[in-house]
CSV table of C-alpha atoms in Angstrom, one decimal:
chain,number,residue,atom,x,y,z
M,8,UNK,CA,-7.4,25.1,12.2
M,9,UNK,CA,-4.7,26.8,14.6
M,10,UNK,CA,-4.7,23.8,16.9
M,11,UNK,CA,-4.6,21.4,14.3
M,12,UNK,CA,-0.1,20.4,12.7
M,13,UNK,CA,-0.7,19.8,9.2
M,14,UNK,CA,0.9,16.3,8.3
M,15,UNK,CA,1.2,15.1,4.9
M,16,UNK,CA,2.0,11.3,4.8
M,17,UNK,CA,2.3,9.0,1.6
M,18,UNK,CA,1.9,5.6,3.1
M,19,UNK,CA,3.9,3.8,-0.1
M,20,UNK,CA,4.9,0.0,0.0
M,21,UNK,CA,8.4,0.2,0.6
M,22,UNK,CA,8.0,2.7,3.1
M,23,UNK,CA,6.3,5.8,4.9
M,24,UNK,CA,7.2,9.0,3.9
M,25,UNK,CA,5.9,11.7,6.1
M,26,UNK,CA,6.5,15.7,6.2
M,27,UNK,CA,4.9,17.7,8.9
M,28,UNK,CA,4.3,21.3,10.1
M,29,UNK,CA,5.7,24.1,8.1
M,30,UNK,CA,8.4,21.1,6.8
M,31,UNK,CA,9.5,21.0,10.3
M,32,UNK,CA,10.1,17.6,10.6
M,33,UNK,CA,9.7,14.3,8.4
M,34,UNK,CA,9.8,10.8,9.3
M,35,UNK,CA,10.7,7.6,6.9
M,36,UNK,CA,9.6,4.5,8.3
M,37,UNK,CA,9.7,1.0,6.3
M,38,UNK,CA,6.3,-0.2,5.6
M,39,UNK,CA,6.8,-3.5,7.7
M,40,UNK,CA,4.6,-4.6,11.0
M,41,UNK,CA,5.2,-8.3,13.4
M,42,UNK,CA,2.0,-9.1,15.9
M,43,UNK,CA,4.0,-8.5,18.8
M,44,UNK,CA,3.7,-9.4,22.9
M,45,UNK,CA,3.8,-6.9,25.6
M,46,UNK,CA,7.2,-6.6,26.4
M,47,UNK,CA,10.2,-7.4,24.1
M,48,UNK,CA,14.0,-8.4,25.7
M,49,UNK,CA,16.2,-5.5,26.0
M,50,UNK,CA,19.6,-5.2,27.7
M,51,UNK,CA,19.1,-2.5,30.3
M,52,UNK,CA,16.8,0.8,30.2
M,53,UNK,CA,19.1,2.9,30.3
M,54,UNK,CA,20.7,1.5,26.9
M,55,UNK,CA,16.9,1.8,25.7
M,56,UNK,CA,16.3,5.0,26.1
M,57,UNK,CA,20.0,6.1,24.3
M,58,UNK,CA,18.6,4.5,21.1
M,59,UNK,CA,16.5,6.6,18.5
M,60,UNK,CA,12.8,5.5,18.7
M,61,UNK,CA,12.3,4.8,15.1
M,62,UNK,CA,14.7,1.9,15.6
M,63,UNK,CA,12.7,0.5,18.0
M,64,UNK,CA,9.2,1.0,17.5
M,65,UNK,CA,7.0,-1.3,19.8
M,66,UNK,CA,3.4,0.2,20.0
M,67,UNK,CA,-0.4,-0.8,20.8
M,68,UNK,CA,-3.2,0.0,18.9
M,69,UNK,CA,-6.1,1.4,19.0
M,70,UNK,CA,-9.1,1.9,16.5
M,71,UNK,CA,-12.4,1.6,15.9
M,72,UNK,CA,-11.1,1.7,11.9
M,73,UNK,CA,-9.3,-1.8,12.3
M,74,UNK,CA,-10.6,-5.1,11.6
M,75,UNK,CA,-8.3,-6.4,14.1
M,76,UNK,CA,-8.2,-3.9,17.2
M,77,UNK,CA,-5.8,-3.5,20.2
M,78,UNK,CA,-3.3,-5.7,18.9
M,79,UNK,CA,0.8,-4.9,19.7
M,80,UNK,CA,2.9,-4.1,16.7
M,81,UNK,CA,6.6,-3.9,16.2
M,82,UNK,CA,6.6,-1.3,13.2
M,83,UNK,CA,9.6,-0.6,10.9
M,84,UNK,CA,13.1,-1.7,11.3
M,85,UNK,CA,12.2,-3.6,14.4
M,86,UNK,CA,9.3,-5.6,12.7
M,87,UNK,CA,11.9,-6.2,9.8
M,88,UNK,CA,13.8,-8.3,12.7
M,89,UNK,CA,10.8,-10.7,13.0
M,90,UNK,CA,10.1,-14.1,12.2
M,91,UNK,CA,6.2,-13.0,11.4
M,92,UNK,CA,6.9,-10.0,9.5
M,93,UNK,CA,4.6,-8.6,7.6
M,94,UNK,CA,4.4,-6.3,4.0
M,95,UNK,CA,1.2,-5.1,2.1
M,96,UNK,CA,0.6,-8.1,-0.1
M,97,UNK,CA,0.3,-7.4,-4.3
M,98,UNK,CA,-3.7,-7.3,-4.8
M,99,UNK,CA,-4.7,-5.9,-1.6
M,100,UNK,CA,-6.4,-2.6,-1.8
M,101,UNK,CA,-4.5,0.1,0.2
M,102,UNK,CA,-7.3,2.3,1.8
M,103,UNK,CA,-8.9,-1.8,3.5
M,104,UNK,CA,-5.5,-2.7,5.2
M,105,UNK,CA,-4.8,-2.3,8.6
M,106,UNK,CA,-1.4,-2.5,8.0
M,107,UNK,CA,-2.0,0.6,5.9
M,108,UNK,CA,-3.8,2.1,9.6
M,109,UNK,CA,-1.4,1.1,12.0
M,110,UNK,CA,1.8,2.4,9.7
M,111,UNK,CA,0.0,5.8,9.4
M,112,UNK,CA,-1.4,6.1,13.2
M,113,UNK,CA,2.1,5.1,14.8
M,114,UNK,CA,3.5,7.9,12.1
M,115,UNK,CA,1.4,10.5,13.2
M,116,UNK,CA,2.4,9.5,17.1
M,117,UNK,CA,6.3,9.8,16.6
M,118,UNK,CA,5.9,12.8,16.0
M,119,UNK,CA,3.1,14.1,18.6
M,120,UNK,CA,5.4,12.5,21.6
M,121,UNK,CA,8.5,14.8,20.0
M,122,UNK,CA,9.4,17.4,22.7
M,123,UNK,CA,9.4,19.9,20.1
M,124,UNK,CA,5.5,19.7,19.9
M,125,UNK,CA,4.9,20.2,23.8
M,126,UNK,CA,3.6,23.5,22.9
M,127,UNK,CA,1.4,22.0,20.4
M,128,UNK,CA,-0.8,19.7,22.2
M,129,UNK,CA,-2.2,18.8,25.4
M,130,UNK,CA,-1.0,16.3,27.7
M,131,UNK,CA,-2.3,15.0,30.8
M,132,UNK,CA,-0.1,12.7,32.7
M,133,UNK,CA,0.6,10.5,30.1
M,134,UNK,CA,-1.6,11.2,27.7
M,135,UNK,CA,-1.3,13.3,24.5
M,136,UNK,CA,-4.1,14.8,23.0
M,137,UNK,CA,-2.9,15.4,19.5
M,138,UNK,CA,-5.2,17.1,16.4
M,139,UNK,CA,-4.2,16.5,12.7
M,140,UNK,CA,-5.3,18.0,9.7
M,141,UNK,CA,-4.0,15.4,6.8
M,142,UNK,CA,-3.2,15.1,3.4
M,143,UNK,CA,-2.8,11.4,2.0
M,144,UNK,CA,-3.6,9.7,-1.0
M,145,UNK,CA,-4.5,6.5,-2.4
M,146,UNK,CA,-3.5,4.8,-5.7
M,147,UNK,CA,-5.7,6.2,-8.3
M,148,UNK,CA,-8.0,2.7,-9.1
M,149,UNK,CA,-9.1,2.5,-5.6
M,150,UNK,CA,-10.0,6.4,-6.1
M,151,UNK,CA,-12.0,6.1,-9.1
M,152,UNK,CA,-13.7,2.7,-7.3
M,153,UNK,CA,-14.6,5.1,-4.6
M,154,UNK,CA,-12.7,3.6,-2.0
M,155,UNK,CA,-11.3,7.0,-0.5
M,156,UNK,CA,-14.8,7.6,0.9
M,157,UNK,CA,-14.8,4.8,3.5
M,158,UNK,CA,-10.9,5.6,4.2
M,159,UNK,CA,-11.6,9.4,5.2
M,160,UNK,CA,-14.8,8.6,7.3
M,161,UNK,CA,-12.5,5.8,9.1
M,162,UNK,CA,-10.1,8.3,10.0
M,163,UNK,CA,-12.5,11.4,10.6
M,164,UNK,CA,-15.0,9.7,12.7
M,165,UNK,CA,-13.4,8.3,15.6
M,166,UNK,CA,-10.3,8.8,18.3
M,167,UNK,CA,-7.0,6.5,17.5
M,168,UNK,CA,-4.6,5.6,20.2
M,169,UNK,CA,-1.2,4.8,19.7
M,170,UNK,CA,0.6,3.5,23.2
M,171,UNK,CA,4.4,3.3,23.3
M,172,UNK,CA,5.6,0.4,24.8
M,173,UNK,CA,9.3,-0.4,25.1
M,174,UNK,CA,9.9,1.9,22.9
M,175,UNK,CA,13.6,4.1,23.3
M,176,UNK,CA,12.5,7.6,25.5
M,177,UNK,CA,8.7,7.0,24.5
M,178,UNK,CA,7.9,4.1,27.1
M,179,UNK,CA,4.7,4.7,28.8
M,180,UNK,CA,3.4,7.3,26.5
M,181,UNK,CA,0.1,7.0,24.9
M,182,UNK,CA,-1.1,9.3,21.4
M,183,UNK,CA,-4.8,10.3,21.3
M,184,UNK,CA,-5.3,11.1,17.4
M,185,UNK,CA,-8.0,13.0,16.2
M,186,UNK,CA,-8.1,15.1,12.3
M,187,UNK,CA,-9.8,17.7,12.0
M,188,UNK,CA,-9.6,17.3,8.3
M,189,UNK,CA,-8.7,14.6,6.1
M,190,UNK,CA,-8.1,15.1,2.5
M,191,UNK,CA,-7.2,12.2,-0.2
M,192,UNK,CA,-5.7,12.5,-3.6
M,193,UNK,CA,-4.8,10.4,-6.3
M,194,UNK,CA,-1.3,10.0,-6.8
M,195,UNK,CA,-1.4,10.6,-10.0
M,196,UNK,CA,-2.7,14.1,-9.9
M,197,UNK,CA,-0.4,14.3,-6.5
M,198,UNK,CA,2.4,13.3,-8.6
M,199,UNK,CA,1.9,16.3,-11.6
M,200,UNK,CA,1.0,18.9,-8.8
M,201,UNK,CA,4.1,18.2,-7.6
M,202,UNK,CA,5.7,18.7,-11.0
M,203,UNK,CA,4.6,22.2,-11.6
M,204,UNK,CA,4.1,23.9,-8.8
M,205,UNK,CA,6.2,25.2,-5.7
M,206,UNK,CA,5.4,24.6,-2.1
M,207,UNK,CA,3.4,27.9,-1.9
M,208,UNK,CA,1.6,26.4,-5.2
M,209,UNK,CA,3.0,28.7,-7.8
M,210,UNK,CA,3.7,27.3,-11.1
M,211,UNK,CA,7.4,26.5,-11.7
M,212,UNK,CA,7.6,24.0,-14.6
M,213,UNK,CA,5.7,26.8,-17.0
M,214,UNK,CA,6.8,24.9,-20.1
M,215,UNK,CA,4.9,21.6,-18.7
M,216,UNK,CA,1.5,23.1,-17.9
M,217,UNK,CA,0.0,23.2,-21.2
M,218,UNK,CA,1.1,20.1,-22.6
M,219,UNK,CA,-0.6,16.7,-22.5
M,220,UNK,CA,2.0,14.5,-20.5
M,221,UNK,CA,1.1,11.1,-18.4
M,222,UNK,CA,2.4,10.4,-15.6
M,223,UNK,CA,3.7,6.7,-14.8
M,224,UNK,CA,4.2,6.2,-11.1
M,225,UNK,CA,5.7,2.6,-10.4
M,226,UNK,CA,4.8,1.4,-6.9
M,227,UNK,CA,5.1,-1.4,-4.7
M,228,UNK,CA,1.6,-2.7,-5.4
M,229,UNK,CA,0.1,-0.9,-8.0
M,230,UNK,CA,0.8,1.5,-11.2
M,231,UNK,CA,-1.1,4.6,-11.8
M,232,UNK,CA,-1.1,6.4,-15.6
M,233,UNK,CA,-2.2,9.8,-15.4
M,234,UNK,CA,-3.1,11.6,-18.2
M,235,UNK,CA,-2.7,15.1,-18.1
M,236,UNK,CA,-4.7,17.8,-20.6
M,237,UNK,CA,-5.5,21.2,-20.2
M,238,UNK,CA,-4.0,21.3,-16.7
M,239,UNK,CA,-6.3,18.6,-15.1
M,240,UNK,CA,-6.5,14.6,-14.8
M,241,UNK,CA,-8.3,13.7,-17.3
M,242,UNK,CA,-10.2,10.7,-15.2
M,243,UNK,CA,-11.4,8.8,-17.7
M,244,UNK,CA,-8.2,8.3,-19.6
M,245,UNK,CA,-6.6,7.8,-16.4
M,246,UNK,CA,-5.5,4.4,-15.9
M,247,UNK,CA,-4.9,2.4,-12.5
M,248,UNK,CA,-3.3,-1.5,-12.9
M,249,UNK,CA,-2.6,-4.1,-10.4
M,250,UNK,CA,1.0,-4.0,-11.1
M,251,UNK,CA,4.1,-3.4,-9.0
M,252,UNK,CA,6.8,-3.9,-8.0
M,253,UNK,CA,6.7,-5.7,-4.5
M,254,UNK,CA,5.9,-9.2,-6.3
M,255,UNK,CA,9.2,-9.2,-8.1
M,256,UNK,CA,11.1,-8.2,-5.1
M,257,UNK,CA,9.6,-11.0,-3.7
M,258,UNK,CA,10.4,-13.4,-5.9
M,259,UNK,CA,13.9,-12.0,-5.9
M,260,UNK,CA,14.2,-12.6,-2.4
M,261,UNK,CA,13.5,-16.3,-3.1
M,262,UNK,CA,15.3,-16.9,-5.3
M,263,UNK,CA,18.2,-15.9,-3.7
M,264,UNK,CA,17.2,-17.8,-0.5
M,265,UNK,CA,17.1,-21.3,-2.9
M,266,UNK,CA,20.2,-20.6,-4.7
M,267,UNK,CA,22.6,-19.4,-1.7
M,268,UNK,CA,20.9,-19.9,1.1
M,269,UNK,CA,20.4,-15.9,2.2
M,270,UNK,CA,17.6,-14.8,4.1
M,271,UNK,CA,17.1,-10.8,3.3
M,272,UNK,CA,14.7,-9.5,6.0
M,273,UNK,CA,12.5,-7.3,3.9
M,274,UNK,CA,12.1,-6.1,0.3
M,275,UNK,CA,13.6,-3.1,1.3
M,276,UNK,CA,16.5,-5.2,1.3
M,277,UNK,CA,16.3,-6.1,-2.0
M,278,UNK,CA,15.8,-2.9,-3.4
M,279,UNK,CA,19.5,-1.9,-1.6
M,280,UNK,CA,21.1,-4.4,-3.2
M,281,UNK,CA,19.6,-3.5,-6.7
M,282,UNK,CA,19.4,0.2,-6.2
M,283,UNK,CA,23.2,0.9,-4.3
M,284,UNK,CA,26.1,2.5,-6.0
M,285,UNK,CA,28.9,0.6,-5.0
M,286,UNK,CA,28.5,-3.9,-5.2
M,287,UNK,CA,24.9,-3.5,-7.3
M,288,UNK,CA,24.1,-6.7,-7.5
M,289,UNK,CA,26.2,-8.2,-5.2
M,290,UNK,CA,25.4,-10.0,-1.7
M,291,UNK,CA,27.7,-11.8,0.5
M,292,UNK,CA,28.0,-15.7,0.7
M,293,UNK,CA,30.0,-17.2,3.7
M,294,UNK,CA,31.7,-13.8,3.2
M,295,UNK,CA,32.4,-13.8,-0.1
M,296,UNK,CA,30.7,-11.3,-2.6
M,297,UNK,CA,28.6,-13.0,-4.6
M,298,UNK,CA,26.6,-11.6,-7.9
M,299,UNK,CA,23.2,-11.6,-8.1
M,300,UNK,CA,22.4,-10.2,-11.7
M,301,UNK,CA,21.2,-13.4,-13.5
M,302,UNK,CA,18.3,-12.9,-10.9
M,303,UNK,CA,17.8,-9.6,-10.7
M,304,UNK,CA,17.9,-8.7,-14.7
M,305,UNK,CA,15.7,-11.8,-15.4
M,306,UNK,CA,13.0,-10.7,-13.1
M,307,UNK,CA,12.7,-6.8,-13.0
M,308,UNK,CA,13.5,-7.1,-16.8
M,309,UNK,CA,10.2,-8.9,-17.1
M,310,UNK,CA,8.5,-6.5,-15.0
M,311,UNK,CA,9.9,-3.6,-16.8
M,312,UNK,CA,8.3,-5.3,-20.3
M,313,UNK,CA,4.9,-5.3,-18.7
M,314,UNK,CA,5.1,-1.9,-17.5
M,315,UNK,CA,6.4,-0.5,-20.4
M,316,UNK,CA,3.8,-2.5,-22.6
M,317,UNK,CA,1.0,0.1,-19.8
M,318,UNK,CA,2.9,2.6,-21.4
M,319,UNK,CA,2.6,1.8,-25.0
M,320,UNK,CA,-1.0,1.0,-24.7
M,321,UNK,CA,-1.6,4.2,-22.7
M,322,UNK,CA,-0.1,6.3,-25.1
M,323,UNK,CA,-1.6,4.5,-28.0
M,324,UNK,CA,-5.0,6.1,-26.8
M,325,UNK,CA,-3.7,9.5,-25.9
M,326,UNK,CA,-1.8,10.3,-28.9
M,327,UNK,CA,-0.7,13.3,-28.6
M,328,UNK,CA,0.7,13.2,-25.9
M,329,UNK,CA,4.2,14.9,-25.7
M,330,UNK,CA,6.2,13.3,-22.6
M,331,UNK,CA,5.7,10.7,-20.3
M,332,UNK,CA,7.6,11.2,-16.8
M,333,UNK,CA,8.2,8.0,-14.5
M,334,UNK,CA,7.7,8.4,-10.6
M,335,UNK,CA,7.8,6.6,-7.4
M,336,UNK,CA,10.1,4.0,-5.5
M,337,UNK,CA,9.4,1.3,-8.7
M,338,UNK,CA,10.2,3.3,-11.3
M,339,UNK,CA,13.9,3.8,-9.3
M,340,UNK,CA,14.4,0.2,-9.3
M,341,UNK,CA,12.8,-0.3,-13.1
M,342,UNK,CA,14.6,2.7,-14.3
M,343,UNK,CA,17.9,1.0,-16.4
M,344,UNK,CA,15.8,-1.6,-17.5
M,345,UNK,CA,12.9,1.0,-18.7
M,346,UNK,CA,15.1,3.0,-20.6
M,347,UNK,CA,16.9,-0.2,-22.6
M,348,UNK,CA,13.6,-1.3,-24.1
M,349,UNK,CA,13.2,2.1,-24.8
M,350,UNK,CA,15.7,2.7,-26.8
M,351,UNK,CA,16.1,-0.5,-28.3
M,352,UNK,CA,12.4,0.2,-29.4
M,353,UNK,CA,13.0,3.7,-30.8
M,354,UNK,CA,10.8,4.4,-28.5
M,355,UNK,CA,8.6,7.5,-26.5
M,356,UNK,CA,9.5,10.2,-24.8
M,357,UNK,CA,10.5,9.6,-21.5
M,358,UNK,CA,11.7,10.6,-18.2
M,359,UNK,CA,12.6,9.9,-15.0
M,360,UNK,CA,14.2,11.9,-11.8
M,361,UNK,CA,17.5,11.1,-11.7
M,362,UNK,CA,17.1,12.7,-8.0
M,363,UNK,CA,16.1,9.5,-6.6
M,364,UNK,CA,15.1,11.3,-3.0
M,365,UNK,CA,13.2,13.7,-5.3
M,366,UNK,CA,11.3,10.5,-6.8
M,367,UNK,CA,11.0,8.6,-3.8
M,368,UNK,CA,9.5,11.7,-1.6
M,369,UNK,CA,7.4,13.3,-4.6
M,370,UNK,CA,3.9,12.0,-2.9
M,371,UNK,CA,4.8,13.2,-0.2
M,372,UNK,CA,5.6,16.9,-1.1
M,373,UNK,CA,2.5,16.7,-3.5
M,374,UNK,CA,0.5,16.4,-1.0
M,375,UNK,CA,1.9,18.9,1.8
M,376,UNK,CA,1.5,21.7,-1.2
M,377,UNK,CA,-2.1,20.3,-1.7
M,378,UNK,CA,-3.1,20.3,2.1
M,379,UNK,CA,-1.3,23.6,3.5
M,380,UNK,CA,-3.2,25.2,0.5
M,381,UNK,CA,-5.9,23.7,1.7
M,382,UNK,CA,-5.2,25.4,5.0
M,383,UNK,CA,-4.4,28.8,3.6
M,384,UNK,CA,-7.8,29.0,2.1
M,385,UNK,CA,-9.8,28.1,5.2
M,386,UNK,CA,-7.8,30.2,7.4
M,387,UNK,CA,-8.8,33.1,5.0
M,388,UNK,CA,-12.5,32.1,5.1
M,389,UNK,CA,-12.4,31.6,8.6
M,390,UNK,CA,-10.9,35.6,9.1
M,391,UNK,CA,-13.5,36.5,6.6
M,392,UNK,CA,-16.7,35.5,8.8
M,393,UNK,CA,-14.9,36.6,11.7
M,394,UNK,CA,-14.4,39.9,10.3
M,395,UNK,CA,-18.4,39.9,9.4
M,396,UNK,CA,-19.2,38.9,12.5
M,397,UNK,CA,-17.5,42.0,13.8
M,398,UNK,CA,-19.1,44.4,12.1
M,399,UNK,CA,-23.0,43.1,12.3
């Protein structure tokens, strides 16, 4: 375990949250890929290399886990550039994506080329040799169909190479991954560890632990209901739906494309313009500032009615539940029109983190608690046997 960083990455639709060593470092990196050539046009190496690499991530990869294999990727805020850009579609299964691969593999090797790790793993020429013990999850459906199987055997049994290509300072470089553990959680349960419990896993929220709450968390793709009783998931109350919120940020993004003739690069661009404090709503038009709300409220006000009909029919079966608490980068965007039907309704009791980073990162800290714990207790074994060892 000593030569292996702890990462804990929450591969979400909107974007890659990552958090690594003892909270060291974290990375987030849209969740957006373009099929990309060799070299790219850039004025001058010298400029290159004065940029910050995760503007300009241009990588090859490798993997015996991908359908399609040694294929060059512009990843993130460059792929969002693209005419070919890509975004997890709404249906797709997380854990059979290579998109969902190639976001977490050129994660993982930002981080291993960092200077700051040179200490940490080998490397030969231009070669890192870099070991991982992870903690990731996947939405709760494709847990309960078994999915998370075939993803942690993907990642466990092979080597995956990342090569930097003209990528600012890391051109020329090439990431050998290997884990020496993989662990995978449902969000759900990720989502209520990481409502109770501190980073050394003590329990904070006291006055939550004994009650039977669910937890909604709203992603891009999917929705997960967790039910929570007696301190554990119960899993077959537990409830994962197709539902999300990429397909309306889609549409959104049409729309506005038919009506004024604006081409937003990504749905991450969406979500600024309906999630920003100052011009909500607003986009500009030939340079004028132009509303957007008769879009906007007609579509996420739609999705909001079939999310909050999950909740009703949820609750309906769990009722006694006490509190339901919405979380993830959907239920930011959601959030005013949640709360309106709500209360219009007379509704439940509900909740949402009005710290949006706190929202956003939640899967992520959930599941750096889950594996450093995970870490703690095999470290202990491992002394243990030592120890015995010793004395025989």
């Amino acid at each position: 375990m000593n030569s292996s960083r702890v990462c804990a990455i929450d591969v979400g639709n909107d974007s890659v949250k990552a958090l690594f060593g003892k909270l060291d470092y974290e990375l987030n990196i849209p969740n957006v890929i373009a099929v990309s050539t060799e070299d790219r046009p850039v004025i001058g190496i010298e400029e290159l290399n004065d940029k910050d690499p995760i503007e300009g991530i241009h990588i090859k990869v490798h993997s015996p886990a991908l359908k399609e294999n040694n294929v060059i990727y512009r990843v993130g805020s460059l792929a969002t550039k693209s005419d070919n850009a890509t975004e997890l579609d709404p249906g797709s299964n997380k854990s059979e994506e290579d998109q969902t691969l190639v976001m977490l593999f050129a994660t993982l090797a930002l981080d291993a080329v960092r200077e700051e790790n040179s200490a940490v793993f080998k490397k030969n020429n231009n070669v890192i040799d870099a070991n991982y013990t992870l903690g990731t999850g996947l939405p709760l459906r494709e847990v309960k169909e078994g999915k998370d199987v075939g993803y942690r055997s993907q990642l466990l049994g092979s080597v995956h190479q990342v090569e930097f290509l003209v990528t600012p300072k890391y051109q020329g470089l090439k990431v050998n991954i290997k884990f020496e553990e993989v662990k995978i959680y449902p969000e759900g349960f990720a989502a209520y560890i990481n409502l109770v419990m501190d980073n050394n896993l003590n329990i904070i929220n006291r006055e939550l632990v004994d009650k039977s709450i669910l937890i909604q968390d709203i992603g891009g793709l999917s929705t997960d209901v967790a039910v929570i009783k007696n301190r554990n998931v119960d899993d077959d109350k537990a409830q994962g739906f197709n539902l999300g919120v990429s397909e309306a940020l889609e549409s959104i993004r049409e729309e506005i494309r038919l009506k004024h003739g604006v081409e937003l690069d990504s749905r991450r661009d969406v979500v600024d313009i309906i999630t920003r404090k100052n011009d909500r709503n607003h986009i500009m038009v030939n340079g004028s500032r132009t509303s957007v709300h008769d879009i906007t409220d007609r579509i996420l006000l739609d999705l909001a009615k079939k999310e909050y009909r999950h909740l009703r029919n949820v609750w309906q079966k769990n009722s006694q539940t006490e509190i339901c608490y919405f979380v993830g980068g959907g239920s930011i965007v959601l959030k005013d029109y949640i709360k309106t039907l709500n209360n219009n309704l007379n509704g439940y009791n509900i909740e949402f983190f009005e710290d949006e980073k706190e929202s956003i990162w939640m899967m992520a800290n959930a599941y750096h608690k889950l594996i450093s714990d995970f870490v703690r207790k095999n470290t202990k074994e491992t002394k243990k046997v030592e120890e015995t060892v010793q004395k025989v």
